[in-house]
Every structure is written in structure tokens, then in C-alpha cells.
CSV table of C-alpha atoms and ligand atoms in Angstrom, one decimal:
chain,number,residue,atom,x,y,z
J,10,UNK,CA,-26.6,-23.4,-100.2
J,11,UNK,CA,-29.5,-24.3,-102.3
J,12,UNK,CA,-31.3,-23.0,-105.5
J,13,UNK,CA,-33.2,-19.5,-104.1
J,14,UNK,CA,-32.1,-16.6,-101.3
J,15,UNK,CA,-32.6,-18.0,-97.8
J,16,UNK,CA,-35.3,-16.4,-95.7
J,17,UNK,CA,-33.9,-15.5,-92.0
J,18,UNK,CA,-35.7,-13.9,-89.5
J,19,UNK,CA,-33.7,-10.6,-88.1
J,20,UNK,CA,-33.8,-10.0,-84.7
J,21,UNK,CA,-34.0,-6.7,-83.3
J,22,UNK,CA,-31.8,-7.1,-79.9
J,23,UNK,CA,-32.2,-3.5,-78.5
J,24,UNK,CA,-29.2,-1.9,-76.6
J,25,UNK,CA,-30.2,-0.6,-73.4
J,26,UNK,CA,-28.6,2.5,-71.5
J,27,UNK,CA,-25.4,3.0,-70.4
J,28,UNK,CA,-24.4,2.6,-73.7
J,29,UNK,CA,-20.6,1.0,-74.5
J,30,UNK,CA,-18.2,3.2,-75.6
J,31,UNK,CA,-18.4,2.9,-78.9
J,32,UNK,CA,-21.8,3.5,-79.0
J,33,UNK,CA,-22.1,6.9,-77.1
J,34,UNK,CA,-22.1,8.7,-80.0
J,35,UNK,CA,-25.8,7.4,-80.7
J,36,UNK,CA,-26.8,8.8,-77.1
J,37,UNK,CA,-30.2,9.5,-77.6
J,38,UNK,CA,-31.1,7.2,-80.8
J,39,UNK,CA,-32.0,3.6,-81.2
J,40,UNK,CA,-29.5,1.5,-81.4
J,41,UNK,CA,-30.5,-2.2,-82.4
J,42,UNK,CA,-27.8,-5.5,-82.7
J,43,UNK,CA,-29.4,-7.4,-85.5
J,44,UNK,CA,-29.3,-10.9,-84.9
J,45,UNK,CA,-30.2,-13.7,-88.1
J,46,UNK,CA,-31.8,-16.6,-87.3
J,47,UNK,CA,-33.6,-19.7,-89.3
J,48,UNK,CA,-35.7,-20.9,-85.7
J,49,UNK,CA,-38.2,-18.4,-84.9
J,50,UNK,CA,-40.1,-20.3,-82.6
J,51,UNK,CA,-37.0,-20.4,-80.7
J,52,UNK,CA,-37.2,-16.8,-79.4
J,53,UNK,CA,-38.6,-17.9,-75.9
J,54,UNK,CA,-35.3,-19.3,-74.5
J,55,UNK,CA,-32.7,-16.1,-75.9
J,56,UNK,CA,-30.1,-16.0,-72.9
J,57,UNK,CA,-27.5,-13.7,-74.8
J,58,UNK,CA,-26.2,-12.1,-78.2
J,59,UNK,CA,-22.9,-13.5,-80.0
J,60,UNK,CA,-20.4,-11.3,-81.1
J,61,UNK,CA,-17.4,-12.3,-82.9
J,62,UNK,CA,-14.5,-10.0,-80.9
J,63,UNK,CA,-12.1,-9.7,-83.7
J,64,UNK,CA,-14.7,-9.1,-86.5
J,65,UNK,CA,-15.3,-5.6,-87.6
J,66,UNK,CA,-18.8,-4.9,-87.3
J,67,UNK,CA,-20.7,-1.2,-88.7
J,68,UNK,CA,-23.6,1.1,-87.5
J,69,UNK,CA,-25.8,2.1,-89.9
J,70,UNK,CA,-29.1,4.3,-90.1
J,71,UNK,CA,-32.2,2.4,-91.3
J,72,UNK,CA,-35.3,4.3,-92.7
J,73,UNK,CA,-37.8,2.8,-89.9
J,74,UNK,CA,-35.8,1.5,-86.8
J,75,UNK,CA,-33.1,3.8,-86.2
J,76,UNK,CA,-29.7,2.3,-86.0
J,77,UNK,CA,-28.8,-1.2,-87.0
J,78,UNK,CA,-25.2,-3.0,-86.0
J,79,UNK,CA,-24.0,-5.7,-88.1
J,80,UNK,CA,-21.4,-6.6,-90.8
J,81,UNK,CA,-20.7,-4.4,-93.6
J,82,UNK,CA,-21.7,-7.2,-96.0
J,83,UNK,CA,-25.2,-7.7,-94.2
J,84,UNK,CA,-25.9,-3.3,-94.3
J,85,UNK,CA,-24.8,-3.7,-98.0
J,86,UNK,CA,-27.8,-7.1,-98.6
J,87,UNK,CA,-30.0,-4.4,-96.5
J,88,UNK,CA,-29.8,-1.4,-98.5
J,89,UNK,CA,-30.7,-3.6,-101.3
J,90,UNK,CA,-33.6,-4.8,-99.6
J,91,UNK,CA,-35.5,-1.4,-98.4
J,92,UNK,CA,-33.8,-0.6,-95.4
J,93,UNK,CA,-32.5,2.7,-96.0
J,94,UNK,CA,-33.4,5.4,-98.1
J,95,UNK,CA,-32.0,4.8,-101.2
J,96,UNK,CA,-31.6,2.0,-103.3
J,97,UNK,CA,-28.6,-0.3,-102.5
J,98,UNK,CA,-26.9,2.4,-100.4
J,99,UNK,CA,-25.7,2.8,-96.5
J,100,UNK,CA,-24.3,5.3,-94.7
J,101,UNK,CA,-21.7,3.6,-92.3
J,102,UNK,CA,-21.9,5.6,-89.1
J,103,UNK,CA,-18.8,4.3,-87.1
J,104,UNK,CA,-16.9,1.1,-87.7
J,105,UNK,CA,-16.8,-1.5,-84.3
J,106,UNK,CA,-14.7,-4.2,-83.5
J,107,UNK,CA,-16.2,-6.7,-81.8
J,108,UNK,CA,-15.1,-7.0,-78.5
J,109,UNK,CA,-15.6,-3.3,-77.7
J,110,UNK,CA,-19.7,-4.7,-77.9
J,111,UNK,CA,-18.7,-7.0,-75.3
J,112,UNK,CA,-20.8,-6.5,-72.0
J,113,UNK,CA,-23.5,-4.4,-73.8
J,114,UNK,CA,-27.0,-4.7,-72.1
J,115,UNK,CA,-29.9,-5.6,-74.4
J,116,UNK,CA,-33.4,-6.4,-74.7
J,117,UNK,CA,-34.5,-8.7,-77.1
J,118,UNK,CA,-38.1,-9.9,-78.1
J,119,UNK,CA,-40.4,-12.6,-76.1
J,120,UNK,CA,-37.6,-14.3,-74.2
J,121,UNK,CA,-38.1,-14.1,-70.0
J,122,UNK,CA,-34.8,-12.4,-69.2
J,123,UNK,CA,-35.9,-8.7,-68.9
J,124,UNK,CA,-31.7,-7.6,-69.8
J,125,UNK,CA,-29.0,-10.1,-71.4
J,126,UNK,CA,-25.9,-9.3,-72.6
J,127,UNK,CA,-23.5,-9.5,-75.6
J,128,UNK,CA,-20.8,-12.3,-74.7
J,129,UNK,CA,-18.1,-13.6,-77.2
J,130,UNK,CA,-18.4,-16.5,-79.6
J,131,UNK,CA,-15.5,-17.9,-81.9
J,132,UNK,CA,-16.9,-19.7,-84.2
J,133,UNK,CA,-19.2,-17.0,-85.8
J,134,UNK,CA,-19.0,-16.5,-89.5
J,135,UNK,CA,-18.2,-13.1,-90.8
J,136,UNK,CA,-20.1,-14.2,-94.5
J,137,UNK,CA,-23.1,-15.3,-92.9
J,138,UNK,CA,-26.2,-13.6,-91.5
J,139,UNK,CA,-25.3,-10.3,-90.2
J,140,UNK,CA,-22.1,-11.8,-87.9
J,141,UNK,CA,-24.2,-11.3,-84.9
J,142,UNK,CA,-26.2,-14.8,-83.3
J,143,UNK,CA,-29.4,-14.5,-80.6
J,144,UNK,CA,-28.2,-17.5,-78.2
J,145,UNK,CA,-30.6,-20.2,-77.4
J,146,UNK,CA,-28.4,-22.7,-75.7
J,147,UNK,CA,-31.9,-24.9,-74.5
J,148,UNK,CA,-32.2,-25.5,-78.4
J,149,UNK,CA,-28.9,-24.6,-80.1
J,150,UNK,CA,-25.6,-26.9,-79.4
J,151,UNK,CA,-23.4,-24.4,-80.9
J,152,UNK,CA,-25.0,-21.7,-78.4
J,153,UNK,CA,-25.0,-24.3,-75.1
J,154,UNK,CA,-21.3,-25.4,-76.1
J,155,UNK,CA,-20.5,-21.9,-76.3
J,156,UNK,CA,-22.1,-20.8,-73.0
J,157,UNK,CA,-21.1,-23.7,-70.9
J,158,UNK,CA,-17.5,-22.5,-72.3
J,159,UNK,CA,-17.7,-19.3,-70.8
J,160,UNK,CA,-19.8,-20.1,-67.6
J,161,UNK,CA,-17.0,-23.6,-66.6
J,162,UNK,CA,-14.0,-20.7,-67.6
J,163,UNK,CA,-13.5,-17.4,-65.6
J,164,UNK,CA,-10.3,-16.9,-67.7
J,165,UNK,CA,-12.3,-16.8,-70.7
J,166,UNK,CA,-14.9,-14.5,-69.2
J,167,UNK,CA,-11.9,-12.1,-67.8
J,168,UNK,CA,-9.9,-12.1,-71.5
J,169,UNK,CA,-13.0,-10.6,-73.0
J,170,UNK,CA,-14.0,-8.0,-69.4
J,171,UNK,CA,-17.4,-10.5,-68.9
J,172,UNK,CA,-19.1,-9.8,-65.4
J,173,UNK,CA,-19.8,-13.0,-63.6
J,174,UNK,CA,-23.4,-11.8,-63.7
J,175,UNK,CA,-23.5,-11.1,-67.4
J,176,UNK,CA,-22.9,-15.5,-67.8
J,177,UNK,CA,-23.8,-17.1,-64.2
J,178,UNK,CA,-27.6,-16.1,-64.0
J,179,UNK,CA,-28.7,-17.9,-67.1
J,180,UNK,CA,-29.5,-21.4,-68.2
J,181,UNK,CA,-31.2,-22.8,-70.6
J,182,UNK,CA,-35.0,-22.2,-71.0
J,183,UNK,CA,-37.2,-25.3,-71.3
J,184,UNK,CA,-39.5,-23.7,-74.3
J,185,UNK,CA,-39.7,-26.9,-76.5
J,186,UNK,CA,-40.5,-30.7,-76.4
J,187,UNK,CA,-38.9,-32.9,-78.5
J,188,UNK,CA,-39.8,-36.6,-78.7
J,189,UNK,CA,-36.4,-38.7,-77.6
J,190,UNK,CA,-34.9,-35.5,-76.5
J,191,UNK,CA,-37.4,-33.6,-73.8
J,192,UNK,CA,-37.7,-30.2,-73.6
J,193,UNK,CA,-34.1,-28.8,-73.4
J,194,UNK,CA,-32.5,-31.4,-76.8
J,195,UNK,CA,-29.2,-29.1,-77.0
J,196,UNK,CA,-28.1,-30.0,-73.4
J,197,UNK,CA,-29.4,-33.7,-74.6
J,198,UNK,CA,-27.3,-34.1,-77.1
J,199,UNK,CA,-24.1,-32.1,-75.9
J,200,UNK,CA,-24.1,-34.8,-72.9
J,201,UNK,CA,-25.1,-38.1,-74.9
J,202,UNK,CA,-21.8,-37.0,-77.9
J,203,UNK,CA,-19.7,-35.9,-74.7
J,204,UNK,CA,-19.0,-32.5,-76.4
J,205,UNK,CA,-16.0,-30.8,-74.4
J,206,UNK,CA,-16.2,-26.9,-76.1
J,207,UNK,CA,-17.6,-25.0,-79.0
J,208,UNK,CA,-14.7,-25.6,-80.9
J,209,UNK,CA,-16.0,-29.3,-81.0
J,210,UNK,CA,-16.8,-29.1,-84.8
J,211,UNK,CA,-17.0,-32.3,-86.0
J,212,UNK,CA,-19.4,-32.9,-82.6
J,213,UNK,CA,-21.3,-30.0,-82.8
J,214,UNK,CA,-22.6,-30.8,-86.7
J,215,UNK,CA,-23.6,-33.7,-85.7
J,216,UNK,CA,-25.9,-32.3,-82.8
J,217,UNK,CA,-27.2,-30.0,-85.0
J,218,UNK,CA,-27.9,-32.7,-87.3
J,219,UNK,CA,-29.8,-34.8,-84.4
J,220,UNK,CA,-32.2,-32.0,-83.4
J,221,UNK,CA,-32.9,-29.7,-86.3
J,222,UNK,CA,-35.5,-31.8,-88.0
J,223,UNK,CA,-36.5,-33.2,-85.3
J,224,UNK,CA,-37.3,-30.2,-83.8
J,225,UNK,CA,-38.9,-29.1,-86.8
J,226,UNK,CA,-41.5,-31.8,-87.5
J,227,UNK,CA,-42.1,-33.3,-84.2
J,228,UNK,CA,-41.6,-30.1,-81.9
J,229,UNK,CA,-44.0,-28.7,-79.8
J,230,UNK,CA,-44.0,-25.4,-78.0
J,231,UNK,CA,-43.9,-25.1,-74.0
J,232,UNK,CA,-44.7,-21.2,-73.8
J,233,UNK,CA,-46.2,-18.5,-75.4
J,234,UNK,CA,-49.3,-18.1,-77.3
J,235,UNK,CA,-48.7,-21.3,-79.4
J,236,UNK,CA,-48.3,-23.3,-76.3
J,237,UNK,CA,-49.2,-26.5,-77.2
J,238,UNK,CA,-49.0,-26.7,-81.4
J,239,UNK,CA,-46.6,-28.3,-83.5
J,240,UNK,CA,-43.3,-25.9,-84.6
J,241,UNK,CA,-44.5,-26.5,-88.5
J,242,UNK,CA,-47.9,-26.0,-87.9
J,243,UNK,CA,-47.2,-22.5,-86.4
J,244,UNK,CA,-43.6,-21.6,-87.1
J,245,UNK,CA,-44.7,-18.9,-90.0
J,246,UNK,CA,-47.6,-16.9,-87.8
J,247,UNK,CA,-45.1,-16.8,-85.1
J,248,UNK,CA,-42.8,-15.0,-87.1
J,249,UNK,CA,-45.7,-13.1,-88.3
J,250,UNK,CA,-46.5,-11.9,-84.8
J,251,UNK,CA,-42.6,-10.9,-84.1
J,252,UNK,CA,-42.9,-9.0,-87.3
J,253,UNK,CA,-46.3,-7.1,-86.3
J,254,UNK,CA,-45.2,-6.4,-82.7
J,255,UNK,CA,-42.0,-4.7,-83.9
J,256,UNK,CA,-39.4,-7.0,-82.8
J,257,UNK,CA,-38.0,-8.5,-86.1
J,258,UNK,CA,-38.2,-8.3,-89.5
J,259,UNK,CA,-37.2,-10.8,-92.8
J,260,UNK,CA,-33.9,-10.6,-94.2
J,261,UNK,CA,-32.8,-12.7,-97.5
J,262,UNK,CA,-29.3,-13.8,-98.6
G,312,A2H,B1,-29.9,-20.2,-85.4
G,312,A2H,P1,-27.4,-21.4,-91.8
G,312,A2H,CL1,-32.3,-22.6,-81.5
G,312,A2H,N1,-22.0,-17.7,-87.8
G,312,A2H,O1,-30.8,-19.4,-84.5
G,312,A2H,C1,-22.4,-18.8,-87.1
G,312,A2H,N2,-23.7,-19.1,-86.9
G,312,A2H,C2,-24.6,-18.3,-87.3
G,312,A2H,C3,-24.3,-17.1,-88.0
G,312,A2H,C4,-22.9,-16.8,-88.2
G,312,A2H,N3,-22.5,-15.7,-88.9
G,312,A2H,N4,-25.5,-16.4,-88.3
G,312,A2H,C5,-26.5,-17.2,-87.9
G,312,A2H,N5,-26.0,-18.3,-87.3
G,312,A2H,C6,-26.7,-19.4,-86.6
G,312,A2H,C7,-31.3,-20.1,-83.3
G,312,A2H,C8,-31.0,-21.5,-83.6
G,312,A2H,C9,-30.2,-21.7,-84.8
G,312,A2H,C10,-31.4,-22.7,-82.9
G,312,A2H,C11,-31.0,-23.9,-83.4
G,312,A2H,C12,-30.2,-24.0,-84.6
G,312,A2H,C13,-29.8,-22.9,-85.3
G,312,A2H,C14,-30.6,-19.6,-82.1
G,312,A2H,N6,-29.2,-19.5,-82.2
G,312,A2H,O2,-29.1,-22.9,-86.4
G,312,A2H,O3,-25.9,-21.8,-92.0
G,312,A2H,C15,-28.1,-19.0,-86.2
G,312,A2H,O4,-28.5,-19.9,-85.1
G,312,A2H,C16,-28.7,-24.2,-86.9
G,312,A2H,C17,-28.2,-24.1,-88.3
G,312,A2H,O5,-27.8,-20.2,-92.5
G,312,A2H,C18,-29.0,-19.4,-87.4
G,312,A2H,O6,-30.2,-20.0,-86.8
G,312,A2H,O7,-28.2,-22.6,-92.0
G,312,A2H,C19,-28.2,-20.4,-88.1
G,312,A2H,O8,-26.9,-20.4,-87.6
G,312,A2H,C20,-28.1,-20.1,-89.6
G,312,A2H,O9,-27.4,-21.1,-90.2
């Protein structure tokens, strides 16, 4: 990417009792999915967490908010960056595959579903972020491709052990207006380029394309306590707010 670190915004996407199996052994700690994203402002419309099934994913212990799931290579950029006690170390707690995270209940900062769920997505990047996504199909292509995917395919939902009502319940949140686009632009654009599945890559770039800047410079927020503003006008004090409330915090790469 470009000259300096990117700035993401981490997600705190807290699991919520019964723990999976893999996470029992953290009973009666804190057990947070971090999720990296570049949209804040987005946070409203979260439906569900991505979780690559066949990538290997590690707990770790942070110094403030308990344990943190995520790739080994995103703990490591952590340790660097104050997270745990010492300097540029990490204690890995347990080692996860994917797809035993499937199905885990969570609860995730200012969207309206009180519980969603960790559902599997293909097409997530093991070198990027911390290989876990926040899903906000009303704004996101990539995330409406890949939930439409699993909610039009019960075969898909039974491969990975996905309850009907962990993917049937939820739709896409109108939280932003868009000039051209209305107030749910991924569903826009997935209909108007006929995109068929997430693994529509070509497609899906050039959705992205169509309603990032878009979305950036003429946006305005539906919800929330910005209802009303322009995403660049209030973008950074959102993010601000997440931080101060507790349920994110920055992460560079
Ligand atoms: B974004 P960049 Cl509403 N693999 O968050 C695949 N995708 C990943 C990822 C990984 N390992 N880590 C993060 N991402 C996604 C929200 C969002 C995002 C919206 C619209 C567009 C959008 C909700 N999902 O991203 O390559 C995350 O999804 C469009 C680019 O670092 C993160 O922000 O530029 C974004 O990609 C980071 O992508």
C-alpha cells in the first residue's frame, strides 16, 4: 500500500456465554474477536463477524482487555504496539482453527442486533488486518455477497454447522445515505453489476470502487449521535467515541 502504516480501527466483538469449545478454557475471562476495519462510521449496521474456517487463528492475553483472538501476525504488530506487557512479545494461549469459531455468539459495539454470530467467509486474507472482518453487508459488497451466499445456500450454512437463525434474522441496516445509491449502496450495486457470489472478484472490486468514495465524501449518517452530518465531517470523533466507550481501539500495519 502507500508511503506510512495504515490506521484501522479494531473492533472489540465480545464472545458471549456458552462459550465454543475451543474457548472453554477461558471460562470466566474476557474473550474478545478483534475485528479491523477502515469505516468506522459503519458500525451501526454489523450483522455478523467473518472467520476464515481454514485459517489458524491465536488467543492471546492483552494488558487491558483480557483475551484477544486473531492471527498470529496481527498479536505479533500488537505486542509491538502496547498491547501486552512487554515489548514486542505475546503469549499464545491456544492455537484455533477457524471453523471451530463458527457459531460463536457475540456482542459488538453500537450496531442494533443485541447477539450475532461468527459465520464463514472465503475470501478473507490471512496477511491483512487481524483475519477476522465485522460484516456490514448494508455498506460492504464483499460482506452482502458473502451473506446473501450463505442465507440463498442451506448446504453452505450445514458444511460449516450454521443455525438457520444465526443467517435468516438479519438484513442489511439502512445506517447511511448515499447520493445515486440510497441508504443501503452495497445491495445497490450488487444488483445494478448482477453479482452472483463473493467469489465474484472482478465484480466485487469494482463495487467497492463505486461506493467507497462515495460514501466517504458525500455520506451522511441515518442513526446514532451524528445523525445527520457528513461521514468526513465526523468520521474521526466517531471513532473517538468507540475508543472512549471501550469498544475499539487503533491498530497500525
Ligand atoms: B471494512 P484494506 Cl462497510 N481480508 O470494514 C479481507 N478483508 C478484510 C480483511 C482481511 N483479512 N481485514 C479487513 N478487511 C476488510 C467495513 C467496511 C469495509 C465497509 C465497506 C468497505 C470496507 C465492514 N466490513 O472495506 O485492504 C474490512 O472491511 C473496503 C476496502 O486494508 C476493512 O474495512 O484497504 C477493509 O477490508 C480493509 O481493507
Amino acid at each position: 500500500e502507500g508511503a506510512g502504516p495504515q490506521e484501522y480501527t479494531l473492533i472489540k466483538m465480545e464472545v458471549l456465554e456458552p462459550y465454543p469449545k475451543c474457548l472453554k478454557s477461558f471460562k470466566d475471562k474476557k474473550v474478545n474477536l478483534v475485528a479491523a476495519t477502515l469505516r468506522p462510521e459503519t458500525m451501526y449496521g454489523q450483522t455478523n463477524c467473518w472467520i476464515h474456517p481454514e485459517i489458524t487463528y491465536i488467543a492471546f492475553e492483552t494488558l487491558k482487555d483480557g483475551i484477544f483472538v486473531c492471527t498470529r501476525r496481527a498479536a505479533r504488530n500488537m505486542a509491538y504496539q502496547g498491547f501486552t506487557d512487554k515489548d514486542g512479545e505475546f503469549k499464545v494461549l491456544s492455537e484455533i482453527l477457524g471453523q471451530d469459531l463458527l457459531g460463536a455468539a457475540l456482542k459488538t459495539p453500537l450496531t442494533s442486533y443485541a447477539k450475532i454470530y461468527a459465520l464463514p467467509m472465503l475470501t478473507i486474507r490471512e496477511d491483512k488486518g487481524t483475519g477476522i472482518v465485522t460484516s456490514v453487508p448494508s455498506d460492504s459488497p464483499d460482506d452482502y455477497a458473502a451473506l446473501v451466499d450463505l442465507q440463498k445456500k442451506p448446504a453452505f450454512r450445514e458444511k460449516y454447522g450454521i443455525k438457520d437463525e444465526m443467517v435468516m434474522p438479519f438484513k442489511p441496516v439502512p445506517i447511511l445515505e448515499i447520493p445515486e445509491f440510497g441508504n443501503l449502496s452495497a445491495v445497490y450495486v450488487y444488483d445494478q453489476l448482477k453479482i452472483q457470489s463473493q467469489n465474484d472478484r472482478e465484480k466485487l472490486t469494482q463495487a467497492k470502487d463505486m461506493v467507497y468514495l462515495k460514501g466517504f465524501y458525500d455520506g451522511v449518517l441515518l442513526v446514532g449521535e451524528f445523525k445527520g452530518q457528513k461521514i468526513q465531517d465526523v468520521k474521526k470523533n466517531l471513532q473517538t467515541q468507540l475508543i472512549k466507550e471501550g469498544g475499539a481501539t487503533i491498530y497500525y500495519e
